[in-house]
mmCIF file of C-alpha atoms and ligand atoms in Angstrom:
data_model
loop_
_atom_site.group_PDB
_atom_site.id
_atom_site.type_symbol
_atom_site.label_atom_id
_atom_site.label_comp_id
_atom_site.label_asym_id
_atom_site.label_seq_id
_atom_site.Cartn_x
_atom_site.Cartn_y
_atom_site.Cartn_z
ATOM 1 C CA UNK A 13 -19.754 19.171 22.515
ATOM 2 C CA UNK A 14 -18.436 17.401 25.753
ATOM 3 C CA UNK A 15 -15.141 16.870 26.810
ATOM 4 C CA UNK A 16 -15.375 13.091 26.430
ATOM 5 C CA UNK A 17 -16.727 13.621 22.491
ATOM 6 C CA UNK A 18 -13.782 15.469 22.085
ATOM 7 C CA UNK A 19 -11.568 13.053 23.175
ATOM 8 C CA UNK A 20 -13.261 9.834 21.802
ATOM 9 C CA UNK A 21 -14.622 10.996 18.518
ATOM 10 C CA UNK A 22 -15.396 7.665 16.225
ATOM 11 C CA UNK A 23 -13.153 7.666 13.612
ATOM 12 C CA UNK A 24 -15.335 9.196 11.181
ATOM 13 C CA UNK A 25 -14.657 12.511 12.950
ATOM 14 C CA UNK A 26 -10.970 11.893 12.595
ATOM 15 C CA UNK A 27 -9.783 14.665 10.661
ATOM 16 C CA UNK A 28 -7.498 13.457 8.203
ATOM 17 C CA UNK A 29 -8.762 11.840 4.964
ATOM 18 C CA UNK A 30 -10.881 14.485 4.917
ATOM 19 C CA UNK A 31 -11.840 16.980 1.762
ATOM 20 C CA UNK A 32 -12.196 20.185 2.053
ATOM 21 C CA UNK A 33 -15.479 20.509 1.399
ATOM 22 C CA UNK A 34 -15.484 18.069 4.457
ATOM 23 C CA UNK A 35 -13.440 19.886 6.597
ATOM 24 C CA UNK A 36 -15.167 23.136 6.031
ATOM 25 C CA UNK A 37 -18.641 21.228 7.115
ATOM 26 C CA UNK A 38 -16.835 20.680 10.261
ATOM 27 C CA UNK A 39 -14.903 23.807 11.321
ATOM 28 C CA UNK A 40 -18.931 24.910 10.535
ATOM 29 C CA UNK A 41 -20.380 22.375 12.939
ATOM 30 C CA UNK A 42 -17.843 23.531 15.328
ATOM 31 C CA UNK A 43 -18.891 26.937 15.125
ATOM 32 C CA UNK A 44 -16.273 28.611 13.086
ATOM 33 C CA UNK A 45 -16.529 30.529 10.123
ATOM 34 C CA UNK A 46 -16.010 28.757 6.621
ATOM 35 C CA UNK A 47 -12.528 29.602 5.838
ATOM 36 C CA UNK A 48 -11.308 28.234 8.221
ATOM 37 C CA UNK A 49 -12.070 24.735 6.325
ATOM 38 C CA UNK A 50 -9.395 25.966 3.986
ATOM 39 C CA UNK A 51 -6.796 27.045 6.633
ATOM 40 C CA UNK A 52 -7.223 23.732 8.420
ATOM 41 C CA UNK A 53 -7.045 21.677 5.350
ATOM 42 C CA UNK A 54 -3.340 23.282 4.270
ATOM 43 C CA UNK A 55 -2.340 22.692 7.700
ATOM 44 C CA UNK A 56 -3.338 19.124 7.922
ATOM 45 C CA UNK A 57 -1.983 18.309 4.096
ATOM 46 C CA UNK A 58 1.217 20.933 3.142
ATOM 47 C CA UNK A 59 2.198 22.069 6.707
ATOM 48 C CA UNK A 60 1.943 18.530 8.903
ATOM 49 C CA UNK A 61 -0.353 19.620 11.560
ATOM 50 C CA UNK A 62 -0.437 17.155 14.154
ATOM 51 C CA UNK A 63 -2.738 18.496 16.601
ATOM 52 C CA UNK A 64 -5.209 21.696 16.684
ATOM 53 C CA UNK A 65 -3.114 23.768 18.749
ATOM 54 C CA UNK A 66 -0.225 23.643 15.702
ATOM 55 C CA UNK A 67 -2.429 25.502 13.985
ATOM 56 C CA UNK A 68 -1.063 29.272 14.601
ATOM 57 C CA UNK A 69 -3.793 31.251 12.323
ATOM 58 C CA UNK A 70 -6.654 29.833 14.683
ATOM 59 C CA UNK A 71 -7.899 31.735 17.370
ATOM 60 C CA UNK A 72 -6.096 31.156 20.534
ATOM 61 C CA UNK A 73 -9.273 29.758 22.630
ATOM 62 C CA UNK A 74 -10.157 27.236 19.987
ATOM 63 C CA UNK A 75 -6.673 25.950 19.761
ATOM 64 C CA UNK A 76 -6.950 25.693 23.379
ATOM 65 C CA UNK A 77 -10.334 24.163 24.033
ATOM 66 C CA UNK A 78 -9.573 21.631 20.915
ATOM 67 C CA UNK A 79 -5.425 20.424 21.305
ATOM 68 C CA UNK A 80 -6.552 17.252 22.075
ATOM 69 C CA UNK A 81 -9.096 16.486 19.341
ATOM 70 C CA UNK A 82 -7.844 13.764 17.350
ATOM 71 C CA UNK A 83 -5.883 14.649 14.022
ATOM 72 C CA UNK A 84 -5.107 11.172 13.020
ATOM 73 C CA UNK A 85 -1.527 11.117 13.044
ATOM 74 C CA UNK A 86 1.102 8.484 14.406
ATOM 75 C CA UNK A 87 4.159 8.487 16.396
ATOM 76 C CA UNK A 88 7.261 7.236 14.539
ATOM 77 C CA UNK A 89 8.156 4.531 17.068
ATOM 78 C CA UNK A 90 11.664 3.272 15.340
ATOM 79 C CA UNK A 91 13.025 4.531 12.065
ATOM 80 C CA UNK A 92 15.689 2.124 10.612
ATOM 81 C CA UNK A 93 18.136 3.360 7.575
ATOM 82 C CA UNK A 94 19.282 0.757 5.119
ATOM 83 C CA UNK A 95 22.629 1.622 3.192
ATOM 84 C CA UNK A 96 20.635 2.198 0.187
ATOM 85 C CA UNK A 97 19.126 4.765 2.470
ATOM 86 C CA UNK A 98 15.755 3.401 2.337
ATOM 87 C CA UNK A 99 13.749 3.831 5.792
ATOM 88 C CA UNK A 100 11.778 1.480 7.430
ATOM 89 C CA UNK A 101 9.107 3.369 10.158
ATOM 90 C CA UNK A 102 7.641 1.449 12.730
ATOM 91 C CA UNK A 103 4.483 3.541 13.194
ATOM 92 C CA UNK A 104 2.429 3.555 16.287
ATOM 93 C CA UNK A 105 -1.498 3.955 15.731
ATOM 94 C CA UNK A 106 -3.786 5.614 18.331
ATOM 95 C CA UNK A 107 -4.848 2.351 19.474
ATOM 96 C CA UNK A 108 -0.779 1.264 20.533
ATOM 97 C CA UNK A 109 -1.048 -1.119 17.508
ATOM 98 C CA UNK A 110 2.509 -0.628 15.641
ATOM 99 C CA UNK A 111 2.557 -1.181 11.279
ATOM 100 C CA UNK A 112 5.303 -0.707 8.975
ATOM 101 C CA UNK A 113 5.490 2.167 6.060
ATOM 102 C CA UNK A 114 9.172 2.122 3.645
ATOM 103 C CA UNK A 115 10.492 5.189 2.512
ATOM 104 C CA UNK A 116 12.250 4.218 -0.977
ATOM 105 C CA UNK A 117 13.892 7.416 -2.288
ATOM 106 C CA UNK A 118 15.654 7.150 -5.917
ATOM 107 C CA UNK A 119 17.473 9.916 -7.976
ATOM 108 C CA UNK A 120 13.822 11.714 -8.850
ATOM 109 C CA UNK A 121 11.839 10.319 -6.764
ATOM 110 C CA UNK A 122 10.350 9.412 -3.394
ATOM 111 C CA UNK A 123 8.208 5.905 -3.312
ATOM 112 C CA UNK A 124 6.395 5.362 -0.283
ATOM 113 C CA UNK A 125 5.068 1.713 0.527
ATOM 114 C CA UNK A 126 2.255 1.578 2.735
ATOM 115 C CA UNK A 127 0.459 -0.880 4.748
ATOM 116 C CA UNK A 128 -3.488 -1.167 4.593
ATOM 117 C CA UNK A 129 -3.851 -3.843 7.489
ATOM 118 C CA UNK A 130 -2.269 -5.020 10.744
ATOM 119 C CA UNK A 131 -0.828 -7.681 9.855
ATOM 120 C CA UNK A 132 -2.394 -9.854 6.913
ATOM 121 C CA UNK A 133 -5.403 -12.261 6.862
ATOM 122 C CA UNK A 134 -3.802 -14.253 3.934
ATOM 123 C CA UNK A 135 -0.946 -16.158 5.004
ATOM 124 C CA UNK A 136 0.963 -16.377 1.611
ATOM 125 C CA UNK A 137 3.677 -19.308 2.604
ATOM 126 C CA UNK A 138 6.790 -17.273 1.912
ATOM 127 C CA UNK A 139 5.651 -13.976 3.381
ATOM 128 C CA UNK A 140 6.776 -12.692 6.767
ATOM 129 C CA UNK A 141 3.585 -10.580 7.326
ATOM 130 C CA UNK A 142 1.148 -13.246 7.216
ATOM 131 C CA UNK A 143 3.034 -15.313 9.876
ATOM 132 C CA UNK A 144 2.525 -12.952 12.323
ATOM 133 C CA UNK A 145 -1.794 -13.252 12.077
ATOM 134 C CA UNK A 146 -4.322 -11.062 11.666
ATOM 135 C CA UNK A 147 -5.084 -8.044 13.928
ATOM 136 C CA UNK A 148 -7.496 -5.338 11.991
ATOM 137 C CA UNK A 149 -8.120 -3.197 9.057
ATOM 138 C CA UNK A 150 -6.413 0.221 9.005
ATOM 139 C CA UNK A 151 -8.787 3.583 8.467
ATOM 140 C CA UNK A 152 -8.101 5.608 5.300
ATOM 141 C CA UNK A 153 -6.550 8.327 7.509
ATOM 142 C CA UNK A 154 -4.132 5.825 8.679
ATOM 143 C CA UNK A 155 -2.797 4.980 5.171
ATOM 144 C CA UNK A 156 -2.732 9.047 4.183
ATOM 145 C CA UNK A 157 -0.731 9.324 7.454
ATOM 146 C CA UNK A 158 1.966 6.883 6.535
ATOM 147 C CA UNK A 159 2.505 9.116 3.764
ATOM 148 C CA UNK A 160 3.130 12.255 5.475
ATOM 149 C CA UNK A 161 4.847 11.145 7.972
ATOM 150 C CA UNK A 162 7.255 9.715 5.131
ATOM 151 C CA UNK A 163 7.192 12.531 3.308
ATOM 152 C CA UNK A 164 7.976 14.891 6.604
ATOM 153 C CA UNK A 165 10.755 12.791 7.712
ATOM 154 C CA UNK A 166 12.513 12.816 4.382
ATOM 155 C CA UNK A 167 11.330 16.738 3.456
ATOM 156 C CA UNK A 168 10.618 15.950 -0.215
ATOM 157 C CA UNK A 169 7.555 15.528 -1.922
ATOM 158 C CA UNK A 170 6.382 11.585 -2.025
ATOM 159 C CA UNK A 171 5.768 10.914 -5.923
ATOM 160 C CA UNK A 172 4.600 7.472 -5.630
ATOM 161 C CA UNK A 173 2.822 5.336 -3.428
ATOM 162 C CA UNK A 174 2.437 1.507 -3.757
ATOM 163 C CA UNK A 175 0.107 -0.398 -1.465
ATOM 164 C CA UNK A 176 2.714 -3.096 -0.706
ATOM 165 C CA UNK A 177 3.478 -3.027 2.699
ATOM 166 C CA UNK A 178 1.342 -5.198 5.471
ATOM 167 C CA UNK A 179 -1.578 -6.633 4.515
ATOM 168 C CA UNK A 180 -3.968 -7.402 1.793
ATOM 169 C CA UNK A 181 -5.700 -3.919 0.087
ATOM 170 C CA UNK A 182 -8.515 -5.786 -1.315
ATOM 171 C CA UNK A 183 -9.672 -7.182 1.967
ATOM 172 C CA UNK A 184 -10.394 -3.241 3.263
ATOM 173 C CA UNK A 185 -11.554 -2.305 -0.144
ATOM 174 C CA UNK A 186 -13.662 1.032 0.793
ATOM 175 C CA UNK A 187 -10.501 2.428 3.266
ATOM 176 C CA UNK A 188 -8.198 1.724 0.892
ATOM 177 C CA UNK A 189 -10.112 3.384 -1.860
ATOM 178 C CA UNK A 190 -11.012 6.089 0.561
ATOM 179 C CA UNK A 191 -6.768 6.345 1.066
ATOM 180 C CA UNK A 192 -6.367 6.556 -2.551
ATOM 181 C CA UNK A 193 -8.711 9.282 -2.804
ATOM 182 C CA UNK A 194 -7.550 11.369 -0.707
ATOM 183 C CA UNK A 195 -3.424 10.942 -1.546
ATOM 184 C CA UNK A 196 -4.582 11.616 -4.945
ATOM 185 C CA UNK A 197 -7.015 15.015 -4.385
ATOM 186 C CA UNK A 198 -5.513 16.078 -0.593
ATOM 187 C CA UNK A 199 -2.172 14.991 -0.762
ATOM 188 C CA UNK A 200 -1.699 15.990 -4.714
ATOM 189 C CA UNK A 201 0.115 12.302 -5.997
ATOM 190 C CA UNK A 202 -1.492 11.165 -9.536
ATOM 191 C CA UNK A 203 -3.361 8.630 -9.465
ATOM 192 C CA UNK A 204 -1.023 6.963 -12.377
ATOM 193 C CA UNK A 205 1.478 7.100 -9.076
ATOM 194 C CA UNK A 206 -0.572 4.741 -6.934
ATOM 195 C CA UNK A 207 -0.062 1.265 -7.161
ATOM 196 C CA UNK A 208 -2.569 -1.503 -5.180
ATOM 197 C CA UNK A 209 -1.259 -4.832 -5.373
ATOM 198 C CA UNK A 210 -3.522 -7.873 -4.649
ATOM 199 C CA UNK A 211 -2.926 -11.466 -4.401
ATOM 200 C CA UNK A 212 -6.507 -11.471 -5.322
ATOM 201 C CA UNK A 213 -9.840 -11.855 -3.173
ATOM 202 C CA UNK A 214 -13.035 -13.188 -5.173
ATOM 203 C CA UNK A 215 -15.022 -9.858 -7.087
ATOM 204 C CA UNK A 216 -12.831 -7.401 -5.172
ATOM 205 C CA UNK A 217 -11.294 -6.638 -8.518
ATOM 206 C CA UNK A 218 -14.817 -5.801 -10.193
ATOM 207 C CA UNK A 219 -15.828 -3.847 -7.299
ATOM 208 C CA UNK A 220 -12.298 -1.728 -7.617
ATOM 209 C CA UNK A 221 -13.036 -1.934 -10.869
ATOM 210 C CA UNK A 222 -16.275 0.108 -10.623
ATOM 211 C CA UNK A 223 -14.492 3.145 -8.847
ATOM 212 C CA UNK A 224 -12.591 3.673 -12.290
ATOM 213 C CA UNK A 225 -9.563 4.820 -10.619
ATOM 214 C CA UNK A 226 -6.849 5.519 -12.551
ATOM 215 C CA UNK A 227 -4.568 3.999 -10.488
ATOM 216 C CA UNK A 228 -2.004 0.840 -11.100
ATOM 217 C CA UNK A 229 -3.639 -2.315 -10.248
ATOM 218 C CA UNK A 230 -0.617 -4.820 -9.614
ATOM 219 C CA UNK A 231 -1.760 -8.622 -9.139
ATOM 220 C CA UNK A 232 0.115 -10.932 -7.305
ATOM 221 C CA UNK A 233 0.151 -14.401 -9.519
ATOM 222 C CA UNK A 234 3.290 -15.875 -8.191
ATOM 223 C CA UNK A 235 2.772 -19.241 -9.882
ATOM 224 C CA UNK A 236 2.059 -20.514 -13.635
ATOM 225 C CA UNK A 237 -0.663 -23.332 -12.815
ATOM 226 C CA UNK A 238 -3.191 -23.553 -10.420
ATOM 227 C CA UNK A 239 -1.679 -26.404 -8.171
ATOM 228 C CA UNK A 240 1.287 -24.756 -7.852
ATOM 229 C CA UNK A 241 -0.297 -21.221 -6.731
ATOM 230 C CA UNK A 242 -2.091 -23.267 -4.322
ATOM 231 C CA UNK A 243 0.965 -24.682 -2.637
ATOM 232 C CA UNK A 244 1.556 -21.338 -1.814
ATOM 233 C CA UNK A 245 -0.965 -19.137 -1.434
ATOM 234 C CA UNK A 246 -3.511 -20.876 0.649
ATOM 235 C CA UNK A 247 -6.301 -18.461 -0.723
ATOM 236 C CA UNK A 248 -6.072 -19.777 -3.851
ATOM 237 C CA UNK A 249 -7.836 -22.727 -3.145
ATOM 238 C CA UNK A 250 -10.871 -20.989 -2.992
ATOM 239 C CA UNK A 251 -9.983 -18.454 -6.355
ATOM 240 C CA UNK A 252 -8.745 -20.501 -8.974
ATOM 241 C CA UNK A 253 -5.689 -18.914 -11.183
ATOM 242 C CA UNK A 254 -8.820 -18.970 -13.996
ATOM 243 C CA UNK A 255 -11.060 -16.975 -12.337
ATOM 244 C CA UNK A 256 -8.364 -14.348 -10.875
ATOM 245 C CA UNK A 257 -7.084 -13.665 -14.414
ATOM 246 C CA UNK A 258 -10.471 -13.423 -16.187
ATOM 247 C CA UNK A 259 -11.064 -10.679 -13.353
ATOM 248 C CA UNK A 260 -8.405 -9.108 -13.986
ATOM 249 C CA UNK A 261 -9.547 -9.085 -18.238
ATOM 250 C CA UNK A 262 -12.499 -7.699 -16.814
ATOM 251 C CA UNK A 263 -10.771 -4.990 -15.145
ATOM 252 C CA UNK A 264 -9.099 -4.065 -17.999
ATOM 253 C CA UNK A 265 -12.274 -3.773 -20.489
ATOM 254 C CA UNK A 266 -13.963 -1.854 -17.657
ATOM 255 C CA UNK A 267 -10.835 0.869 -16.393
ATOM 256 C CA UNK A 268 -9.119 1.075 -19.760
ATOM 257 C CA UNK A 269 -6.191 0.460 -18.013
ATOM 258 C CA UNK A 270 -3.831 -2.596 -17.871
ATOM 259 C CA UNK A 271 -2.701 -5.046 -14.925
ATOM 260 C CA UNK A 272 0.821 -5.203 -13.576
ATOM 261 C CA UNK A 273 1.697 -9.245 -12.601
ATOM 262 C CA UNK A 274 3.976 -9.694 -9.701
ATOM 263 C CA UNK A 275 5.418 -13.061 -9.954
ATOM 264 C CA UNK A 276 7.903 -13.824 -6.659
ATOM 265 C CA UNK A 277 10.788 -16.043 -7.650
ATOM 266 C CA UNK A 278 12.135 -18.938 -5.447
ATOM 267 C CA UNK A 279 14.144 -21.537 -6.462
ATOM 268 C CA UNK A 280 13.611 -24.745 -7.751
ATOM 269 C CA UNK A 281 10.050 -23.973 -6.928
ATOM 270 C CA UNK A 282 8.294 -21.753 -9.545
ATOM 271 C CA UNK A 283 11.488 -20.201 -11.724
ATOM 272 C CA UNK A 284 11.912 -22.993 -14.070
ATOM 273 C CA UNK A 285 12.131 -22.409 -17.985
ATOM 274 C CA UNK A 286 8.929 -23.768 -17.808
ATOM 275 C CA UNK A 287 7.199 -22.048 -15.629
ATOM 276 C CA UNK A 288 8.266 -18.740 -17.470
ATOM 277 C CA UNK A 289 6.368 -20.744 -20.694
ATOM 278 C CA UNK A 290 3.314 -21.634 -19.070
ATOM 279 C CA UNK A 291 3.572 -18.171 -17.752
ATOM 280 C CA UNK A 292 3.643 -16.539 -21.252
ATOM 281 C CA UNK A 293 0.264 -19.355 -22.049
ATOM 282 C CA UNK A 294 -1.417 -17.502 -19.092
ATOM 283 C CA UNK A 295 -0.820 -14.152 -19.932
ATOM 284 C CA UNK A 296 -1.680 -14.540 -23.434
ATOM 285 C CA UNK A 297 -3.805 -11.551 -24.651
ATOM 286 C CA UNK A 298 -2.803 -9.488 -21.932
ATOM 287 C CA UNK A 299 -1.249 -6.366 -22.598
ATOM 288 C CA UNK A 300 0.681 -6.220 -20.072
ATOM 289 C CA UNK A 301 4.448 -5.655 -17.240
ATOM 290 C CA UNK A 302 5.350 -8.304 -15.488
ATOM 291 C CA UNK A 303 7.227 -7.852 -12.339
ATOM 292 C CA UNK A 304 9.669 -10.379 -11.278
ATOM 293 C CA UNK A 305 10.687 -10.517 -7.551
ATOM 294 C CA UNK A 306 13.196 -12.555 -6.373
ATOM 295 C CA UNK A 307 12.567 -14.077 -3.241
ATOM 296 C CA UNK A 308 13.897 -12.105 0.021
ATOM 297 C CA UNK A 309 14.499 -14.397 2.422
ATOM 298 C CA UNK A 310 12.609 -14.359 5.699
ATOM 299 C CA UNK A 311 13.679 -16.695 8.644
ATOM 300 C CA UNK A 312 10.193 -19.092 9.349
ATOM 301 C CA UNK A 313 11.068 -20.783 5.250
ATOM 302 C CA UNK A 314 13.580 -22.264 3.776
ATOM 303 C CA UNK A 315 13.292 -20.988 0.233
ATOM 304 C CA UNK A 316 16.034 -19.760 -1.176
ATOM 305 C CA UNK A 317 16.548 -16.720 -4.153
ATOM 306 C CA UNK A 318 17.282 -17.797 -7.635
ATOM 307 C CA UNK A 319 20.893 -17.614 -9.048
ATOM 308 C CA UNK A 320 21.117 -14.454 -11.677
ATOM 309 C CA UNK A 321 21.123 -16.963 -14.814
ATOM 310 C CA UNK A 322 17.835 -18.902 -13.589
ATOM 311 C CA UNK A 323 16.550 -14.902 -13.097
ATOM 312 C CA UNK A 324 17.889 -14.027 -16.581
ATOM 313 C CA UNK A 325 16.949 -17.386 -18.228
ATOM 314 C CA UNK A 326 13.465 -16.706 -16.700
ATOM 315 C CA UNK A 327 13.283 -12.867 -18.191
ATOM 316 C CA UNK A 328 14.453 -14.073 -21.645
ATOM 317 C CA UNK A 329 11.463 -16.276 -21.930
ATOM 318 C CA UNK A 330 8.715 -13.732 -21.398
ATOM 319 C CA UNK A 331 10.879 -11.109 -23.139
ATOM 320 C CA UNK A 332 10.978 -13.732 -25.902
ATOM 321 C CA UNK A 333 6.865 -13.580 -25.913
ATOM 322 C CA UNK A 334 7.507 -9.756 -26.325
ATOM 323 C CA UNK A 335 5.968 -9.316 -22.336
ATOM 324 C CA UNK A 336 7.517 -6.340 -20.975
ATOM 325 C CA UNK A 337 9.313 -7.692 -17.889
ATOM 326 C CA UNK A 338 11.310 -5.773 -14.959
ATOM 327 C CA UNK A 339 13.217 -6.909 -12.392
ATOM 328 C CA UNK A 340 12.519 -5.829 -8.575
ATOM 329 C CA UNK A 341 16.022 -5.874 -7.258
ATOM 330 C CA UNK A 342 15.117 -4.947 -3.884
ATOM 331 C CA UNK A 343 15.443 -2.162 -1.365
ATOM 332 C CA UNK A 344 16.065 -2.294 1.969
ATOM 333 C CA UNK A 345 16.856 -5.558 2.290
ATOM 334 C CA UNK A 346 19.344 -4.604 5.013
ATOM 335 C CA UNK A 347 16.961 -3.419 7.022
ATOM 336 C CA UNK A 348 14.390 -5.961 6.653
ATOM 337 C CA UNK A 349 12.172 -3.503 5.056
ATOM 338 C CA UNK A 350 12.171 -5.206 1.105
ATOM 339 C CA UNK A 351 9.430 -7.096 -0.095
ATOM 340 C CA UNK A 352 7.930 -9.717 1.902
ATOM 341 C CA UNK A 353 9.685 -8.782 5.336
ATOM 342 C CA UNK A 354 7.305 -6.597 6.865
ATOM 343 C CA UNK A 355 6.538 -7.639 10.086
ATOM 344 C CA UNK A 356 5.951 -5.086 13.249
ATOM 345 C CA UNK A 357 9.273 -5.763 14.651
ATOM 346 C CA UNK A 358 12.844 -3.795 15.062
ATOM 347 C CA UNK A 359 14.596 -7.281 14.025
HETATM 348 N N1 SAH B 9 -1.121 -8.383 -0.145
HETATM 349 C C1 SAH B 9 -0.604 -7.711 -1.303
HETATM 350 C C2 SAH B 9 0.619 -6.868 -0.966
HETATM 351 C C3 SAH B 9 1.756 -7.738 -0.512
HETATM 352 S S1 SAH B 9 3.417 -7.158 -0.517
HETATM 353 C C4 SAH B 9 -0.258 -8.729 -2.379
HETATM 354 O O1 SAH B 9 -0.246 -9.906 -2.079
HETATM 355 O O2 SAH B 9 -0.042 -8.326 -3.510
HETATM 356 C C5 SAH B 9 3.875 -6.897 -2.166
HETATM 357 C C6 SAH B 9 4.516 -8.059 -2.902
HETATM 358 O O3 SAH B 9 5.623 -8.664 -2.217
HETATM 359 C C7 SAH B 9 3.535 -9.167 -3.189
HETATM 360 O O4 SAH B 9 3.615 -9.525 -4.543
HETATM 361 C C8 SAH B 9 4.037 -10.255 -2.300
HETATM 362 O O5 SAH B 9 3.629 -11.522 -2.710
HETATM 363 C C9 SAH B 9 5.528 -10.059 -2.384
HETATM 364 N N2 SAH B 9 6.283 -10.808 -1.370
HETATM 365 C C10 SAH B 9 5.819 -11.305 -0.199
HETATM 366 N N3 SAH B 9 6.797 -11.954 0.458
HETATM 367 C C11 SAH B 9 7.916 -11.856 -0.289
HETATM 368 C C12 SAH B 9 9.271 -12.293 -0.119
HETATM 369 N N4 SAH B 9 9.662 -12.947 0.961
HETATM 370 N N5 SAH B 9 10.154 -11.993 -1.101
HETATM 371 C C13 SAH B 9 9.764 -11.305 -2.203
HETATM 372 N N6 SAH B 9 8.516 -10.846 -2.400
HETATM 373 C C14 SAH B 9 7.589 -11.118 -1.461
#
């Protein structure tokens, strides 16, 4: 292998994301006997190798002639701490290109949200990612890395990962299931701990579907009537609230497992009494959580957050309909990090 092929390898030769059974094929190809697969996977998964040469059981020469072959890690470029001591990373990709990951640590537990794009294709009005365009997909490896690098920075063991940082999972379906993979069999998080949530792209669902992860699907409904999830979600247009949900039955039948509804709330807008009703008509048949947000407020919209009674009023109804309902009081608001206010910036 040439210098420059070490140095440029397409990403398929990027290490992370890779099994073991993977890895071991490699070290092979490299010219290395096969347990050295094994050594190379616990350094890349349990011990945060970030380059070749980190890797102090390989032979001297090798760690030499490879340091610069390319792991697939990023830089932390800015780390901000909220005083609910959840972290916001800027991350910086090979390429320069910077994306967001949230550490959210709780009493047991360590939730990582990750981002699956640059920036988001979809443009939801009263999101802060979409304003900022579209710039490209991210590679499994890149997902698994905002993980470790979480989980390094923090030293504790990530038990939960939800795909709700920047961008949209379902429009890089294969990385993302690639991601999941991997943080599931390399990384060791159950799949019952992963959470995608979609706002919904047309037979994405199905095709998830078909993997039969065990995973959380969370769906991103936002709105109790077609015309009013179009006045906010511009993608809707083309997916009607009709076809989305029967998807989502679909899912169901074909997983075994049920759908999580994420339902933003902003004033005046979409957390009236009757919304909540036609909201319970919707979800009828559905076995099934429903997550209320209420709206964090980023600076390009004028929406405001609901007052606690319109938030309570609003639970009471779907509680009423016996739908279990939670509330996402969030994190990191402080440091721009909560729902809704990714964007690639230290503001
Ligand atoms: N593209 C995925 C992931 C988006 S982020 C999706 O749409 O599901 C996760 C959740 O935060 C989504 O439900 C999203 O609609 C919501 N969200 C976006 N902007 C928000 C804001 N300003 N306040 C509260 N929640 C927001």
């Amino acid at each position: 292998m040439t210098l420059q092929t070490i140095k440029q390898p397409s990403t398929d030769e990027v290490l992370l994301g890779k099994s073991l059974e993977e890895l071991t094929a490699w070290v092979q190809k490299q010219g290395q006997p096969a347990y050295r697969g094994k050594q190379l996977y616990q350094w890349l998964y349990q011990q945060g190798a970030r380059s070749l040469s980190d890797i102090s059981v390989f032979p001297k020469k090798w760690r030499e002639e490879m340091a610069d072959y390319p792991v697939g890690r990023s830089t932390i470029h800015y780390c901000s701490v909220a005083p609910d001591a959840t972290r916001k990373y800027l991350l910086r990709l090979a390429d320069g290109l910077i994306i967001e990951a949230v550490g959210i640590p709780t009493a047991k537990r360590l939730t990582v949200c990750v981002s699956s794009q640059v920036g988001c294709p979809m443009d939801c009005d009263f999101c802060a990612t979409g304003k900022g365009g579209f710039t490209r997909n991210l590679k499994a490896h890149e997902i698994v890395d905002q993980v470790l690098t979480v989980q390094e920075d923090f030293g504790q063991r990530v038990s939960n990962v939800v795909f709700m940082g920047m961008g949209e999972p379902m429009a890089n379906l294969e990385e993302v299931v690639a991601a999941v993979k991997s943080l599931n069999r390399d990384v060791g998080i159950g799949a019952r701990s992963l959470t995608v949530s979609t706002v919904g792209i047309p037979g994405k669902i199905q095709q998830l579907a078909q993997h039969r992860l065990q995973i959380v699907l969370a769906v991103s409904l936002h709105a109790s009537n077609q015309a009013l999830r179009e006045q906010l979600i511009p993608s809707a247009k083309k997916y009607t609230l009709d076809n989305l949900l029967n998807e989502c039955r679909d899912y169901v039948q074909v997983t075994g497992r049920r759908v999580t509804f994420e339902y933003v709330l902003l004033a005046g807008v979409n957390d009236l009494p009757e919304n909540a009703r036609e909201l319970v008509r919707c979800l009828k048949g559905f076995q099934t959580h429903v997550n209320l947000i209420p709206y964090n407020p980023i600076s390009e919209v004028d929406y405001q957050r609901p007052n606690k009674n319109r938030i309570e009023k609003f639970t009471n109804i779907l509680e009423e309909a016996k739908i279990a309902v939670s509330v996402r009081y969030s994190r990191g608001l402080e440091a721009d990090a909560a729902c809704g206010q990714l964007r690639a910036s230290k503001a």
